[in-house]
Coordinates of C-alpha atoms in Angstrom, one line a residue:
X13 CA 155.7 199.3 117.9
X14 CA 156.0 196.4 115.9
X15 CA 154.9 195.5 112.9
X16 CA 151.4 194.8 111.9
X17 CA 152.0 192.7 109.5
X18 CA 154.8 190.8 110.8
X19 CA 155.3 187.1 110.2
X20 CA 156.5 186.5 113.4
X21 CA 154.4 186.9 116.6
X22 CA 156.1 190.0 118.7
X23 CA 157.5 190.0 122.3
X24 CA 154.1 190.8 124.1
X25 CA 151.9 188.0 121.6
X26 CA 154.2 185.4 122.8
X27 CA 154.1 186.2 126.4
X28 CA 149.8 186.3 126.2
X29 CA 149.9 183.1 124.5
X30 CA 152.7 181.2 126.9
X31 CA 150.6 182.7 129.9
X32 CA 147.4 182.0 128.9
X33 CA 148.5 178.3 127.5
X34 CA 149.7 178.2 131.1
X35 CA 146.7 179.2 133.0
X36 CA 144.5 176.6 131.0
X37 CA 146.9 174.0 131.2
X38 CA 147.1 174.6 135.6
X39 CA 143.4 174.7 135.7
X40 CA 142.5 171.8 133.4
X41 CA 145.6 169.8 135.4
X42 CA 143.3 170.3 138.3
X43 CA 140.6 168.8 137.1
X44 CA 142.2 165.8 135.1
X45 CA 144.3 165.0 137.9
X46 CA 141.1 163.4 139.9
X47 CA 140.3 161.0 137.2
X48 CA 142.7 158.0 137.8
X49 CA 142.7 157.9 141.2
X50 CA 138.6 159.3 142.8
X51 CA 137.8 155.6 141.7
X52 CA 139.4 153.7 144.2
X53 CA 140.8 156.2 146.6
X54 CA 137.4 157.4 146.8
X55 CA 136.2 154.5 148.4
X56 CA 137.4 155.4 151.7
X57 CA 135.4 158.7 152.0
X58 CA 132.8 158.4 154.2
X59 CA 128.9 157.8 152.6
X60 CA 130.7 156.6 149.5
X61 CA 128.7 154.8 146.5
X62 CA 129.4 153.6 143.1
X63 CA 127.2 156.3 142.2
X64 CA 128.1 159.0 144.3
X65 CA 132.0 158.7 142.6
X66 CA 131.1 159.0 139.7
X67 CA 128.9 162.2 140.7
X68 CA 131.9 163.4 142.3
X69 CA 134.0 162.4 138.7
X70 CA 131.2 164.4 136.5
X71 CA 130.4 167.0 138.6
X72 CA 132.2 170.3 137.6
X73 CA 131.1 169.4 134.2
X74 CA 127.8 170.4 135.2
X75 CA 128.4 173.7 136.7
X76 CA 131.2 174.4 134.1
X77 CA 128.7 173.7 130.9
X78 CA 126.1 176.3 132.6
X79 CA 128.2 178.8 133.8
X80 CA 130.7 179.0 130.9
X81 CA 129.1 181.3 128.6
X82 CA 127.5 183.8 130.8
X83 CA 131.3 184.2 132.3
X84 CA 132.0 185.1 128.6
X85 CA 129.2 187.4 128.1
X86 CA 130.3 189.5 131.6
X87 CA 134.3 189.1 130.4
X88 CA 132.9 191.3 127.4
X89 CA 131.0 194.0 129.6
X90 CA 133.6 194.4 132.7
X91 CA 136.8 193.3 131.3
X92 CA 138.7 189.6 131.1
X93 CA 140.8 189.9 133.9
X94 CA 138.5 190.7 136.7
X95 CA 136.5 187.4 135.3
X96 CA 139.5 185.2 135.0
X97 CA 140.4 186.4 138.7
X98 CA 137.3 185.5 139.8
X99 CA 136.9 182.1 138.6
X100 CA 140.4 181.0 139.2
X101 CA 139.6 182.2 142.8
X102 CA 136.4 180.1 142.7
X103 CA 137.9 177.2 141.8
X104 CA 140.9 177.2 144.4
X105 CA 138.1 177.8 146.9
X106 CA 136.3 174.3 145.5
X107 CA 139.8 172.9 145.6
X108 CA 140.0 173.7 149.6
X109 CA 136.3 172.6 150.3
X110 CA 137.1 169.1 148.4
X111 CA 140.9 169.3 150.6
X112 CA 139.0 169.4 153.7
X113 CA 136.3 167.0 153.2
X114 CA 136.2 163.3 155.0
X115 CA 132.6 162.4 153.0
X116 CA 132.4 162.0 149.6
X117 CA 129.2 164.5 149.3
X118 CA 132.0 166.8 150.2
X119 CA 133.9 166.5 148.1
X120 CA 131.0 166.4 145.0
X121 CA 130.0 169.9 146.9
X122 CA 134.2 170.8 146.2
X123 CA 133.7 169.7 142.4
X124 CA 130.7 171.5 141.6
X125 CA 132.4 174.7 142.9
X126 CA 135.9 173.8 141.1
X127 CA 133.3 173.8 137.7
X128 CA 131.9 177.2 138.8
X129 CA 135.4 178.9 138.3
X130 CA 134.2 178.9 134.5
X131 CA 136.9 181.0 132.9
X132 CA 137.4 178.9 129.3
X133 CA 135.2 181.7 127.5
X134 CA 137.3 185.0 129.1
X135 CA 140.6 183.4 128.5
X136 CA 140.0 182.6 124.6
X137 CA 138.5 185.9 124.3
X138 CA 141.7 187.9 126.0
X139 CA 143.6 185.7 123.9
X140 CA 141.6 187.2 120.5
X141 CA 142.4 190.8 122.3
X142 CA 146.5 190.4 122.7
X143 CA 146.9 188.8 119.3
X144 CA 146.9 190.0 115.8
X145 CA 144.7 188.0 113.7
X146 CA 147.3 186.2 111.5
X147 CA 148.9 184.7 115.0
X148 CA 145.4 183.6 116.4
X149 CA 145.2 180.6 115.3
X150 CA 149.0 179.6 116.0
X151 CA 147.8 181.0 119.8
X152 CA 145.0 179.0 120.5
X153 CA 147.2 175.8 118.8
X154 CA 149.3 176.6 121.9
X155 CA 146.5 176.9 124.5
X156 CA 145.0 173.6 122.7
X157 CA 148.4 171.6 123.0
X158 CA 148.8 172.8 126.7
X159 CA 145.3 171.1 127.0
X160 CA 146.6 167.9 125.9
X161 CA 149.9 168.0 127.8
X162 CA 147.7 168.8 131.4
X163 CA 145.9 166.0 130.6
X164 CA 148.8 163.4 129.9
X165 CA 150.6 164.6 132.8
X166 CA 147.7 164.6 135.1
X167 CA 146.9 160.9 134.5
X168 CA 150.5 160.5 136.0
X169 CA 150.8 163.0 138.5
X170 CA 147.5 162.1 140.4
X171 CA 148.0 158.7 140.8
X172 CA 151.8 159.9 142.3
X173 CA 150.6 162.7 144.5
X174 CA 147.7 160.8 145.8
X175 CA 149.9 157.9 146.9
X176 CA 152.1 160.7 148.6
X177 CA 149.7 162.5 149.9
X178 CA 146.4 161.3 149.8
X179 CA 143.2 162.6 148.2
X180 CA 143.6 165.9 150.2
X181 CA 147.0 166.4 149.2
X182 CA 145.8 165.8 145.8
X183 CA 143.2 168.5 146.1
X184 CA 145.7 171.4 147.7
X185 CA 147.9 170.8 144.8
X186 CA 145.0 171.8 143.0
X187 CA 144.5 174.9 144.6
X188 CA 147.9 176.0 144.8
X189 CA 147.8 175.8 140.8
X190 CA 144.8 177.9 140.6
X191 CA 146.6 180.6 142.6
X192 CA 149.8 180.4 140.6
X193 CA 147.2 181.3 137.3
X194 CA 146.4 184.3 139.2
X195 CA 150.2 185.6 139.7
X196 CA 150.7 184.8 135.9
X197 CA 147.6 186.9 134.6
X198 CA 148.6 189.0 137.1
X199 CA 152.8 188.8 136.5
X200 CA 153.3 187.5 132.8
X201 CA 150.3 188.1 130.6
X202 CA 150.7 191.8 128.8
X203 CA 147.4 193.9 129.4
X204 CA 145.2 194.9 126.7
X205 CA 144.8 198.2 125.1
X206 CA 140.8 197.6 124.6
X207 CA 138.6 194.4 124.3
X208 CA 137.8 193.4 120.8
X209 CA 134.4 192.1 120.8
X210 CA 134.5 189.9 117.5
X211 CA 132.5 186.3 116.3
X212 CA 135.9 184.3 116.1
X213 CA 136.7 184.8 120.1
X214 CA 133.4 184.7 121.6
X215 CA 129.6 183.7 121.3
X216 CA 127.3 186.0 119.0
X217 CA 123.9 186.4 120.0
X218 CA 123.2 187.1 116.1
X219 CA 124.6 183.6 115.4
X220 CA 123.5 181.1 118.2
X221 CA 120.0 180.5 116.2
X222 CA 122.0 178.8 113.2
X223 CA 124.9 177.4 115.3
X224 CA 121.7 175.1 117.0
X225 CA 119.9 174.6 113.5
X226 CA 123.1 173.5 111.7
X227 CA 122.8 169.8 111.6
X228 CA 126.4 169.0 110.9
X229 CA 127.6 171.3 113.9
X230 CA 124.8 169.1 115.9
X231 CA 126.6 166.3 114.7
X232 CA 130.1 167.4 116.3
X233 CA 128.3 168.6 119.6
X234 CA 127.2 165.2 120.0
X235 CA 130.5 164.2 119.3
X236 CA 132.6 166.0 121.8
X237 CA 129.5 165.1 124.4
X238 CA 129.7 161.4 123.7
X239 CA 133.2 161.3 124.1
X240 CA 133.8 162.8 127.6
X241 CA 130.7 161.1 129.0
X242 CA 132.4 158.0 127.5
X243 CA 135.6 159.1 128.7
X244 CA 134.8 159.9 132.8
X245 CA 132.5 156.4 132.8
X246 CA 135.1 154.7 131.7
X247 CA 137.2 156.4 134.8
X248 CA 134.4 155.2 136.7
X249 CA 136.0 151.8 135.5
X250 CA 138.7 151.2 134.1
X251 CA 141.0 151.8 137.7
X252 CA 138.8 149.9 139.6
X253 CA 139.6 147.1 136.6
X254 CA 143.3 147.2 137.2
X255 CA 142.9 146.5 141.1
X256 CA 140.1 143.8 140.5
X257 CA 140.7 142.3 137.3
X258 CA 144.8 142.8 136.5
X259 CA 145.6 143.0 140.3
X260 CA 147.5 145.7 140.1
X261 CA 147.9 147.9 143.3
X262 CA 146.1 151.3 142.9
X263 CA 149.2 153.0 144.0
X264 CA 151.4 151.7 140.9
X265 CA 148.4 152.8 138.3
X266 CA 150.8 155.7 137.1
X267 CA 152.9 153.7 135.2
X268 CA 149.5 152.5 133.0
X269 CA 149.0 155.7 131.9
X270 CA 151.8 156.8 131.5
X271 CA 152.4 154.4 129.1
X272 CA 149.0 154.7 127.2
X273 CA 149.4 158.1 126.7
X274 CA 153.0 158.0 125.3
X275 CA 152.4 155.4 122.7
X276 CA 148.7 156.7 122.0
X277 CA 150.4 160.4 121.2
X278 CA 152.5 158.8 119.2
X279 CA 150.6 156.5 117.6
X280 CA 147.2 159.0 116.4
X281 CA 150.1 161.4 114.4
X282 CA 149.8 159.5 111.3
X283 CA 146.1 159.6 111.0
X284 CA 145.6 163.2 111.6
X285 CA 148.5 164.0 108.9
X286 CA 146.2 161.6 106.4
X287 CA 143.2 163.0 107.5
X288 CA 144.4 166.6 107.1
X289 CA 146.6 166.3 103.6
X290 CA 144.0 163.7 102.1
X291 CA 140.8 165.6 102.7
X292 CA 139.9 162.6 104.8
X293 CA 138.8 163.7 107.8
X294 CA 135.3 162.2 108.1
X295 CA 136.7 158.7 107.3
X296 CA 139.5 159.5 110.2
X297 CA 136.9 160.8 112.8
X298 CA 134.2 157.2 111.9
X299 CA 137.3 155.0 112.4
X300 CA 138.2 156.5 115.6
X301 CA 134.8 156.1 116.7
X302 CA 134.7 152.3 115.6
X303 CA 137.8 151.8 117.2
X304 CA 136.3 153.2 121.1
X305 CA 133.6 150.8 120.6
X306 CA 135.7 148.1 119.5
X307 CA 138.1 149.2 122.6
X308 CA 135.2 148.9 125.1
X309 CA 134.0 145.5 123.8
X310 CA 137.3 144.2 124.5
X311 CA 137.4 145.8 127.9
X312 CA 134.0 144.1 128.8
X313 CA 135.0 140.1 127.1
X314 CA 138.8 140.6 127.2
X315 CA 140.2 143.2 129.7
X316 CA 140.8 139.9 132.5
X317 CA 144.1 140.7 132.9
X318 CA 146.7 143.3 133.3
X319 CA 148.4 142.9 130.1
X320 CA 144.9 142.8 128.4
X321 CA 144.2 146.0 129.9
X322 CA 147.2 147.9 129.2
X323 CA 146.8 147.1 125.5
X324 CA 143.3 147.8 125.9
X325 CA 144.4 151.3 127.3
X326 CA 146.7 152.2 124.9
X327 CA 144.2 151.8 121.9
X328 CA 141.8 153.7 123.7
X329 CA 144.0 156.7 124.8
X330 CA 145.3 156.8 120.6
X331 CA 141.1 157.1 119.8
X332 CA 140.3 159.3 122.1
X333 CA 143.3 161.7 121.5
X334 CA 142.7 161.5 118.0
X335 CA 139.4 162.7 118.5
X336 CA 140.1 165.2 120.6
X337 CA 142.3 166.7 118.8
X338 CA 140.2 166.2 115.6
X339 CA 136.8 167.7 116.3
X340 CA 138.0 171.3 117.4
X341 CA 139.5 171.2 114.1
X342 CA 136.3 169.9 112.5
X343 CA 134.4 172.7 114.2
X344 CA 135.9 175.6 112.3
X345 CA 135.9 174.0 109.4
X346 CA 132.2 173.1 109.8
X347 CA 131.5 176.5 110.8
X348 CA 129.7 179.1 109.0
X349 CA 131.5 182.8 108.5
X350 CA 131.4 185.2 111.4
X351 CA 130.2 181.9 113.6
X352 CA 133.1 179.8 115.0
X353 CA 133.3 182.1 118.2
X354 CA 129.3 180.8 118.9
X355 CA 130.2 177.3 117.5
X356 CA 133.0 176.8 119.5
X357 CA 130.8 178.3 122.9
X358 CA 127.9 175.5 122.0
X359 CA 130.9 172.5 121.8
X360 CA 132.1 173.0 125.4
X361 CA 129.1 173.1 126.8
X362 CA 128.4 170.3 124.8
X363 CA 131.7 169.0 126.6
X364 CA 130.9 170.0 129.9
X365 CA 127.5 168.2 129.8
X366 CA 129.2 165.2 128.0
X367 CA 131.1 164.9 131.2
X368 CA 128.9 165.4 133.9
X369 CA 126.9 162.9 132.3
X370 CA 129.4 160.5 132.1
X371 CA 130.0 160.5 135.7
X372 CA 126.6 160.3 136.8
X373 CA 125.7 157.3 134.1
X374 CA 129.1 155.4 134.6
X375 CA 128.6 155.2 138.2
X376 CA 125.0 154.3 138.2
X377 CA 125.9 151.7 135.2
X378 CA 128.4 150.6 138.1
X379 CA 126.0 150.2 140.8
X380 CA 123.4 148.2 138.6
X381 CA 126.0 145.9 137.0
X382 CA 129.4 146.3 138.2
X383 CA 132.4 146.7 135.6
X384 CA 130.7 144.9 132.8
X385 CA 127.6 147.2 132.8
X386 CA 129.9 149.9 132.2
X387 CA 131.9 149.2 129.5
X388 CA 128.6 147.7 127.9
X389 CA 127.2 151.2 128.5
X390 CA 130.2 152.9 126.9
X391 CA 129.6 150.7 124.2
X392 CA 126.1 151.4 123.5
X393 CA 127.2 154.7 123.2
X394 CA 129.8 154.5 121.3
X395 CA 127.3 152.9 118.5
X396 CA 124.7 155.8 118.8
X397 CA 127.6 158.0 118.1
X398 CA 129.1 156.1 114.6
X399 CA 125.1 156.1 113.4
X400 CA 125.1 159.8 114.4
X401 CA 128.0 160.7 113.0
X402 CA 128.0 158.3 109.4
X403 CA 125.4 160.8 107.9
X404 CA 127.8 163.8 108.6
X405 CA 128.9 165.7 105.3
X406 CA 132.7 165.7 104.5
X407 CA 133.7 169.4 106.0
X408 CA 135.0 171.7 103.6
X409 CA 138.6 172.1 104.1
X410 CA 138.5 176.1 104.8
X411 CA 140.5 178.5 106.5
X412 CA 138.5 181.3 108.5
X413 CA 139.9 184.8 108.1
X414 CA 138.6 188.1 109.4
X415 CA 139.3 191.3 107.7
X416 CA 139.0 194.9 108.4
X417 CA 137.0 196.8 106.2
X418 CA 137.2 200.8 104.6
X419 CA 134.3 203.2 105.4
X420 CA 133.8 202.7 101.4
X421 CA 133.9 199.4 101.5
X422 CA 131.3 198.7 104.5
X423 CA 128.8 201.0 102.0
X424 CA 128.9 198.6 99.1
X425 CA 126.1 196.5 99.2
X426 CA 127.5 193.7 96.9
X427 CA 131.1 192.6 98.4
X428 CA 130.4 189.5 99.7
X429 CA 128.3 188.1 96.5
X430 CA 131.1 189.2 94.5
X431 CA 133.9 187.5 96.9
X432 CA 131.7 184.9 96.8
X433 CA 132.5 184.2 93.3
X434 CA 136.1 184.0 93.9
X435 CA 137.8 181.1 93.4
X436 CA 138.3 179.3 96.9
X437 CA 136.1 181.6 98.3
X438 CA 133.7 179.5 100.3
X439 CA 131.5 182.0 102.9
X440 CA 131.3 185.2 103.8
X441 CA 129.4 187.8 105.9
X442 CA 129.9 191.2 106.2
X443 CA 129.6 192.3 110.2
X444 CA 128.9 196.3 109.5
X445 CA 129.2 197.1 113.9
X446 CA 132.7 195.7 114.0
X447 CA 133.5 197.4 110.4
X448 CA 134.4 194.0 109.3
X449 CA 134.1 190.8 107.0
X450 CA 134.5 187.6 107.7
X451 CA 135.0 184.8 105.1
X452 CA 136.2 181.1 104.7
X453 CA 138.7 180.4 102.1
X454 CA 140.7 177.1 100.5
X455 CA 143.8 178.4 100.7
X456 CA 144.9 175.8 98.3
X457 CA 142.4 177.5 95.4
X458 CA 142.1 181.2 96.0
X459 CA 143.8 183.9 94.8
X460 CA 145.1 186.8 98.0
X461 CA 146.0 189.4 95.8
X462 CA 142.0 189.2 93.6
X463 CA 141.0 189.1 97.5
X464 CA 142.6 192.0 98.6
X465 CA 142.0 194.1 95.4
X466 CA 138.2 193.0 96.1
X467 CA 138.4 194.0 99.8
X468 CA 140.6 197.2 99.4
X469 CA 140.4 197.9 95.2
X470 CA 142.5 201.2 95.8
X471 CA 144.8 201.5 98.7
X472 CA 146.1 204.5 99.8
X473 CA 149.7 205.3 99.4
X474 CA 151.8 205.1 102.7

């Protein structure tokens, strides 16, 4: 047995994080790995449209954003595993439809079934049920960096298998990932003694009514939906830019991205660091913001030729990683107690609908206007965002924790006001079903030990 209270995650903690870091980051590989390339190798499917490629782009976005939730509602009554099975099953079979289609409304048909695999919820929550709540937050760091890494690597891997092996051999990879996150669920990921069903790992019922009223959490839905739907039309694009405008061969786009993101990763360090030790996040997440727009204003006057559009891509990429790796962050700050699990549901659907719209309006915008129209599009958007997004509050700079609670405890009536007037203490909400209380703390003000003595005022001897 190890220790409860241990500093260090155990044997087994590390395994469920590793595995389940993995599983995300062979699933979300999959679905990254279409975006540089469906642009232009796309073009030779049969019945192929501006439009219809950038359906086939969005597509599992819309599936995924619908799906998502009630996957993580069943994961709760029947168990994570037979869930994540399931949908990693679904989306090899998607993978294997798209392989084997020679129209592009096959392939749109493949993408919508990849999206239906909708396994995000389940994961995160058998990640809350192998970890001890001290590690959680260093575990889903790991699942969120594996994110980040799939999608670096897929902007260079598709472009590489596709010129190998075509768009089919691109989509068989695909599927051949999704079966190697079945063996390691199956093979590496330690099995749970029971489910916790807790408001940090999954979405609440008894919070969704305030997660929707809370305009600030509004604020970073529309955020995180803006900037996928800006990201897959600019997909819709930005590749077919390089051929046309910098006449680069679509076969040698690899190197663009590769480049992009290596610099970009780099280069968005510095501001998160500020953001994070200054308190400064809001002024970090409105530059970031200006700076897309600014990016896809230069794209539409400027981007004419290659070297244009490789700068051009590397500001963008430093943006939008920023960002991304900003607003999960911004969530749980934003948050109130007892709701991050519901807030953090609500933002990937928000994302999921963010990039199914993207696909669709980038390659109608396509259609009506060509390249121009788009970027002018993503512009437009852009703005809508920064005016959205200028009345948002700075977030409190909180840490959530969630505590256990005694039988005596649960029966006093006035914990939380008197936590409350701790020091640092920003929220709280006692949860009497899970014998539980969750607050949000400055961990730079409050006091543990008046916290603990609040929580557990006399402790029995071991």
């Amino acid at each position: 047995m190890h220790d409860p209270h241990s500093e260090r995650m155990s044997h087994s903690e590390t395994r469920a994080a590793g595995g389940l870091a993995l599983v995300f980051a062979f699933r979300m590989l999959g679905m990254f790995m279409v975006l540089p390339v469906l642009a232009t190798y796309g073009q030779d499917l049969a019945g192929a449209t501006p439009s219809l490629i950038g359906l086939a782009i969005g597509a599992y976005g819309l599936t995924q954003a619908i799906l998502q939730i009630p996957f993580g509602v069943i994961s709760d009554r029947i168990g994570r595993r037979p869930v994540i099975y399931v949908g990693l099953l679904i989306f090899a079979a998607g993978s294997v439809l798209a392989a084997n289609a020679d129209s592009i409304w096959g392939v749109i048909a493949g993408r919508v079934l990849q999206g239906a695999g909708a396994i995000s919820a389940a994961v995160m929550a058998l990640l809350s049920d192998l970890t001890r709540e001290q590690h959680r937050t260093k575990a889903m760091a790991m699942i969120g960096m594996s994110i980040g890494v799939s999608f670096a690597v897929a902007m260079v891997v598709g472009p590489l298998l596709t010129r190998a092996f075509g768009l089919s051999g691109l989509f068989w990879a695909t599927a051949a990932m999704a079966l190697v996150g079945v063996l390691i669920i199956a093979g590496l990921v330690p099995r749970a003694d029971h489910p916790l069903q807790h408001r940090e790992s999954g979405v609440a019922k008894q919070a969704l009514g305030a997660t929707l009223r809370h305009p600030d959490l509004l604020r970073l839905d529309f955020g995180i939906l803006a900037l996928h739907a800006i990201l897959m039309a600019s997909f819709v694009a930005l590749p077919l830019a390089l051929v046309e405008r910098g006449g680069l061969p679509k076969e040698e786009h690899w190197w663009v991205y590769l480049t992009a993101l290596l610099v970009s990763f780099f280069a968005m360090i510095p501001f998160i660091i500020y953001g994070e030790k200054k308190r400064r996040m809001k002024r970090v997440l409105l530059g970031a913001v200006a700076v897309l727009l600014l990016c896809e204003l230069f794209f539409w006057q400027l981007g004419t030729s290659l070297r244009a559009l490789v700068i051009g891509a590397v500001v963008f990429f430093t943006a939008f990683n920023l960002l991304e790796a900003s607003l999960p962050s911004l969530i749980s700050k934003v948050a109130p107690a007892g709701g991050k699990g519901t807030a953090m549901g609500v933002y990937s659907t928000s994302q999921f609908l963010g990039a199914a719209l993207g696909g669709i309006l980038g390659g109608w915008l396509f259609a009506q206007g060509g390249l121009g129209m788009v970027f002018i599009g993503c512009a437009v958007l852009c703005a809508l965002w920064l005016a959205i997004a200028v009345t948002m509050r700075e977030p409190p700079y909180v840490t959530s924790l969630r505590l256990p609670l005694s039988p005596a405890a649960l029966r006093d009536a006035g914990l939380a006001e008197r936590l409350l007037a701790l020091p640092g203490v920003a929220d709280a909400v006692v949860v009497a079903e899970e014998g539980a209380i969750y607050i949000k703390v400055d961990t730079e003000q409050l006091d543990r030990t008046s916290l603990e003595r609040l929580i557990d005022p006399a402790p029995a001897a071991c």
